[in-house]
Coordinates of C-alpha atoms in Angstrom, one line a residue:
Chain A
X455 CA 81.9 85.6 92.3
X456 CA 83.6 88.6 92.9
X457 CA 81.7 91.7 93.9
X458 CA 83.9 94.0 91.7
X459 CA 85.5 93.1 88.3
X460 CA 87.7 94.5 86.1
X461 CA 88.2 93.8 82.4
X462 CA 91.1 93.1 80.9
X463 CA 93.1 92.0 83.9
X464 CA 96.7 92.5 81.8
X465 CA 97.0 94.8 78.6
X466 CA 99.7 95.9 76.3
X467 CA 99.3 98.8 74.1
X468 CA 101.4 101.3 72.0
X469 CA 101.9 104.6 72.3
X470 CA 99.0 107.0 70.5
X471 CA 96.4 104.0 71.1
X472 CA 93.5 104.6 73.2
X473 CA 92.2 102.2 75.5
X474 CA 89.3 101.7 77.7
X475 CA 89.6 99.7 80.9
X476 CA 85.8 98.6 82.6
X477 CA 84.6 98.2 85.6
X478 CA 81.4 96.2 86.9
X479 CA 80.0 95.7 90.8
X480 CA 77.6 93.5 91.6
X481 CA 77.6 95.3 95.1
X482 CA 74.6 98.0 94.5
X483 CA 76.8 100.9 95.1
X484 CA 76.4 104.5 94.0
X485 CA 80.3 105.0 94.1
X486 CA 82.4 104.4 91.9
X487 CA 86.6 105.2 91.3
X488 CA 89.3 104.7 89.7
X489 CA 92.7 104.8 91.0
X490 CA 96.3 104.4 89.8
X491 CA 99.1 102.4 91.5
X492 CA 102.6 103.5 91.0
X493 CA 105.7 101.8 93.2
X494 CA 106.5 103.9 95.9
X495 CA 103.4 106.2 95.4
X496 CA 100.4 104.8 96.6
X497 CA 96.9 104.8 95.2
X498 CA 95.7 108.2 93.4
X499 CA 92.9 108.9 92.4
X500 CA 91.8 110.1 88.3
X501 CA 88.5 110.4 88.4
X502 CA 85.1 109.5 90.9
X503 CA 81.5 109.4 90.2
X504 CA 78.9 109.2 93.1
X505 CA 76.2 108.3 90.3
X506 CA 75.1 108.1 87.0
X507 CA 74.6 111.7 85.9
X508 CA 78.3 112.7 88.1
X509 CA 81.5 112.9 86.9
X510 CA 84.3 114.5 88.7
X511 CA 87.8 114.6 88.6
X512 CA 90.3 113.1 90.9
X513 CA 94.2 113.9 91.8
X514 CA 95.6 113.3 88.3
X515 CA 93.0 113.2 85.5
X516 CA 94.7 115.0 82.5
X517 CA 95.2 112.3 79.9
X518 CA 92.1 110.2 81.4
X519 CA 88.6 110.2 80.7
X520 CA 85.3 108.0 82.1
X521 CA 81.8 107.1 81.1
X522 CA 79.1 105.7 83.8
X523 CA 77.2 103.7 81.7
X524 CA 74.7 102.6 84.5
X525 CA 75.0 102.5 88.4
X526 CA 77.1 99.4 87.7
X527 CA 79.7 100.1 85.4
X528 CA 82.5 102.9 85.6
X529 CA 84.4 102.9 82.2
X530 CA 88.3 104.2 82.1
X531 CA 89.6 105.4 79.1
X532 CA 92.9 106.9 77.9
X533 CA 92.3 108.9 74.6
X534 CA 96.1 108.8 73.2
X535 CA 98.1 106.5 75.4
X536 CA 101.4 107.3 76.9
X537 CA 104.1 105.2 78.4
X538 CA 104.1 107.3 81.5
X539 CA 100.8 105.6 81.6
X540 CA 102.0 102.1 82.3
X541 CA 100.7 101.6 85.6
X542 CA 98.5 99.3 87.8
X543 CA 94.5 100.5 87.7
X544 CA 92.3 100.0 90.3
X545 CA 88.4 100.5 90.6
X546 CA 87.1 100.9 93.8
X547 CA 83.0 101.4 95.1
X548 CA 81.6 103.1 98.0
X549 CA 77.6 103.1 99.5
X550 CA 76.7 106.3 100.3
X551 CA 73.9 104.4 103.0
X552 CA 76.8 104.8 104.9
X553 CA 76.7 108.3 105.5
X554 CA 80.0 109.6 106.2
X555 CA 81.4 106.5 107.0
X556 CA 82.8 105.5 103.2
X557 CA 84.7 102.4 103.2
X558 CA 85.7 101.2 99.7
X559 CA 85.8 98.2 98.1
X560 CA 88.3 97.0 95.5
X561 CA 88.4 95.5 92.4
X562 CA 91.8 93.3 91.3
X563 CA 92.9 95.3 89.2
X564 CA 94.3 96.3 85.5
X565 CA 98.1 96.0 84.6
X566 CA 98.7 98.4 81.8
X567 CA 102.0 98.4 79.6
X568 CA 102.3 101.4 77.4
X569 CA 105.0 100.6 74.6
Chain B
X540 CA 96.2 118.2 98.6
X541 CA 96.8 116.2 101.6
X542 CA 99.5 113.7 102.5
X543 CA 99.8 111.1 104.6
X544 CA 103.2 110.2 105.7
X545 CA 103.1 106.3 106.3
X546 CA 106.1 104.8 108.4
X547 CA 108.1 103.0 108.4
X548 CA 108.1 101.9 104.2
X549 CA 108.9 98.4 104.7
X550 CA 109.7 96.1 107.8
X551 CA 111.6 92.7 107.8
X552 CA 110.8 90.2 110.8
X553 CA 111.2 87.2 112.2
X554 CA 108.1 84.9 112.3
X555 CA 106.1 85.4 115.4
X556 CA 107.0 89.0 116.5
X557 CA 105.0 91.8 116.8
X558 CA 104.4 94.8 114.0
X559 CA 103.5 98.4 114.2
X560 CA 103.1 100.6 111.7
X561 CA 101.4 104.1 111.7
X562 CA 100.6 107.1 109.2
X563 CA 100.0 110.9 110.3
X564 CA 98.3 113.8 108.3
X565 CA 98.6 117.1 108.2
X566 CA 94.9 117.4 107.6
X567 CA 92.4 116.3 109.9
X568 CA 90.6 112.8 108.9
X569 CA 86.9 112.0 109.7
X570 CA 87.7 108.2 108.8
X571 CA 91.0 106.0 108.9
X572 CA 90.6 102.9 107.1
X573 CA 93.2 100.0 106.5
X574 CA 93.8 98.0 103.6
X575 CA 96.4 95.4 102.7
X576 CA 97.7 94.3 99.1
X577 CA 98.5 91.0 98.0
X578 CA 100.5 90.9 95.1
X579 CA 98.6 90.9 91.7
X580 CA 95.5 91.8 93.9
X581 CA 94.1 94.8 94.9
X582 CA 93.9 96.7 98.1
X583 CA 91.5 94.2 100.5
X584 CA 89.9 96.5 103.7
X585 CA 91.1 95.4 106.9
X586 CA 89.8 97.7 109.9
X587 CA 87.9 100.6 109.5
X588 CA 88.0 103.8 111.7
X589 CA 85.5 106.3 112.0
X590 CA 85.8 108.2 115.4
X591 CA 88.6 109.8 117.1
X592 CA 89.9 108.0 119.7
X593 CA 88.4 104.6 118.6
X594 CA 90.5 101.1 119.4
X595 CA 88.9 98.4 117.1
X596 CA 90.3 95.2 116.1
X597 CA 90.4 92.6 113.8
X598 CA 91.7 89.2 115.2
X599 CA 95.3 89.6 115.0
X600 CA 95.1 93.2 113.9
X601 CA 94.8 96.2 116.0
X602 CA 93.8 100.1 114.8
X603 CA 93.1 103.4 116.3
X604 CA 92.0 106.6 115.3
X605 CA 94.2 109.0 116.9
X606 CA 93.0 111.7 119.3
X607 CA 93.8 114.3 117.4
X608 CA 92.3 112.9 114.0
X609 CA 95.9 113.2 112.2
X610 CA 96.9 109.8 113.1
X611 CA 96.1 106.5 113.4
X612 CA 98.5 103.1 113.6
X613 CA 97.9 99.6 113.0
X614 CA 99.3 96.3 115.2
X615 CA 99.6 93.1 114.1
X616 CA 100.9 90.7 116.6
X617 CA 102.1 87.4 116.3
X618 CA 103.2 87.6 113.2
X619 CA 102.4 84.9 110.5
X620 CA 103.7 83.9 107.0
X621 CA 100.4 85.1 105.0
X622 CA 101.0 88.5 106.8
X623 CA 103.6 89.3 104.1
X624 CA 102.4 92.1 101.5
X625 CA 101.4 95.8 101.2
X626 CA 99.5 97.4 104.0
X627 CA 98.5 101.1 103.3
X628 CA 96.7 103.5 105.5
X629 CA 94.2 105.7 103.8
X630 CA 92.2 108.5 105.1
X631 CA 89.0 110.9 104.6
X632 CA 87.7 114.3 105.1
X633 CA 84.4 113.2 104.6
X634 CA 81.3 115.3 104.3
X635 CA 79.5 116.6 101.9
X636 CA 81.6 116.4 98.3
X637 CA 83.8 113.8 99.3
X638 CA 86.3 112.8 97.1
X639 CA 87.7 109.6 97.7
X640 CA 90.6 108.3 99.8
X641 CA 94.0 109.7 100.1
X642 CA 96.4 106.7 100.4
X643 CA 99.9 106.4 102.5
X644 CA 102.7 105.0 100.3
X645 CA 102.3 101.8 101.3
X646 CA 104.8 99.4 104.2
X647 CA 106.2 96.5 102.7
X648 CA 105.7 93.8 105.1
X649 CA 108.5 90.9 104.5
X650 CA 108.6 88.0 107.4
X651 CA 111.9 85.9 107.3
X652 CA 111.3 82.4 108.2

C-alpha cells in the first residue's frame, strides 16, 4: 500500500464550485504539504503544516485553504474555484526526527480541470 | 523568494550515454535533494544531500552538494530506457521555521532508441 494517498486522483469541476482535495499517510509524519504542478514551473508550494494545531502559508495560497484533521490527514480546499486553478496537486510529508535533514515524500497526485 | 535555475530544461540522448544536469541558487541551501517524475506520478526521491561538499550515489546516479552550498548536479551514466521522465532539483534553507522545498523547473529527460 502506498504510504501517501490522495483522493480523488482526476476531478473536473466548474467554475465558482468549491472543492476539497485529501490527503492521508500511513508514514507517521508530523509534516504535511501541498504543492502545485504547473508545465514549465515546477512544484510550489500553497500551504504546509508541521502538525495539527499549525497552519501556515506557502508560495501561492490566495484562493486555497486547508484543514489538518489529525496528524494523518492534510485537507486541500478551493473555496470558489477558478480555471487558473486547473493544475496537477501534490501532497507531500516530512519527519521532523530528522532534524534538519527534511526529505519529503510524495503522494501521486490530483489532476484538477477547472471549466 | 528563492530560485533555483535548473539546466539544461530537457536533454535528448542516445541509449547508453552519460547525463549531467545541475541547478544553482542564489541562496545558500542546507539540503539538496533529487527527485524524478514519472508521468501521472508524482515526484519519487532519488539522492539526498545534506552537507556541502558531499559526493553520494545511488547505483547509476551520482549527486553533490556543491562547495559553496548554491549548487549541486546530478549524473546518471549509462543511460537506460526507464531513465526517461522529469528529474527536478529541489533545495532547503532549513532551520528552524522551515518551509518546504523550493523546486528547479524540472529537465525533461527523453532517450532515443
Amino acid at each position: 500500500d502506498a504510504d501517501v494517498t490522495q483522493t480523488p486522483r482526476n476531478r473536473i469541476t466548474k467554475t465558482g464550485k468549491r472543492i476539497m482535495l485529501e490527503c492521508s499517510q500511513t508514514k507517521g509524519h508530523d509534516r504535511m504539504y501541498w504543492y502545485r504542478q504547473d508545465p514549465g514551473l515546477g512544484l510550489r508550494l500553497i500551504y504546509y503544516s508541521f502538525d495539527v494545531k499549525d497552519i501556515n502559508k506557502g508560495e501561492i495560497s490566495d484562493g486555497y485553504s486547508v484543514s489538518r484533521q489529525a496528524q494523518a490527514k492534510f485537507s486541500l480546499s478551493l473555496e470558489s474555484a477558478i480555471p487558473n486553478q486547473t493544475a496537477l496537486y501534490f501532497c507531500a510529508t516530512s519527519d521532523t526526527g530528522q532534524g534538519f535533514r527534511e526529505t519529503q515524500y510524495f503522494g501521486p497526485g490530483t489532476r484538477l480541470l477547472v471549466l | 523568494g528563492q530560485q533555483l535555475n535548473q539546466s539544461p530544461q530537457s536533454m535528448f540522448i542516445q541509449e547508453g550515454e552519460d547525463v549531467s544536469m545541475n541547478c544553482t541558487s542564489s541562496s545558500i541551501f542546507n539540503t539538496w535533494l533529487w527527485y524524478k517524475q514519472d508521468p501521472g506520478e508524482g515526484p519519487v526521491l532519488l539522492i539526498a544531500l545534506y552537507k556541502a561538499g558531499e559526493l553520494t550515489s545511488n547505483g547509476r546516479l551520482t549527486a553533490q552538494f556543491g562547495i559553496t552550498r548554491k549548487d549541486s548536479f546530478l549524473n546518471i551514466s549509462a543511460s537506460i530506457p526507464s531513465d526517461v521522465g522529469i528529474y527536478f532539483c529541489a533545495g532547503q534553507l532549513g532551520g528552524g521555521g522551515a518551509d518546504g522545498l523550493t523546486f528547479g523547473k524540472g529537465t525533461h529527460l527523453i532517450i532515443q532508441p
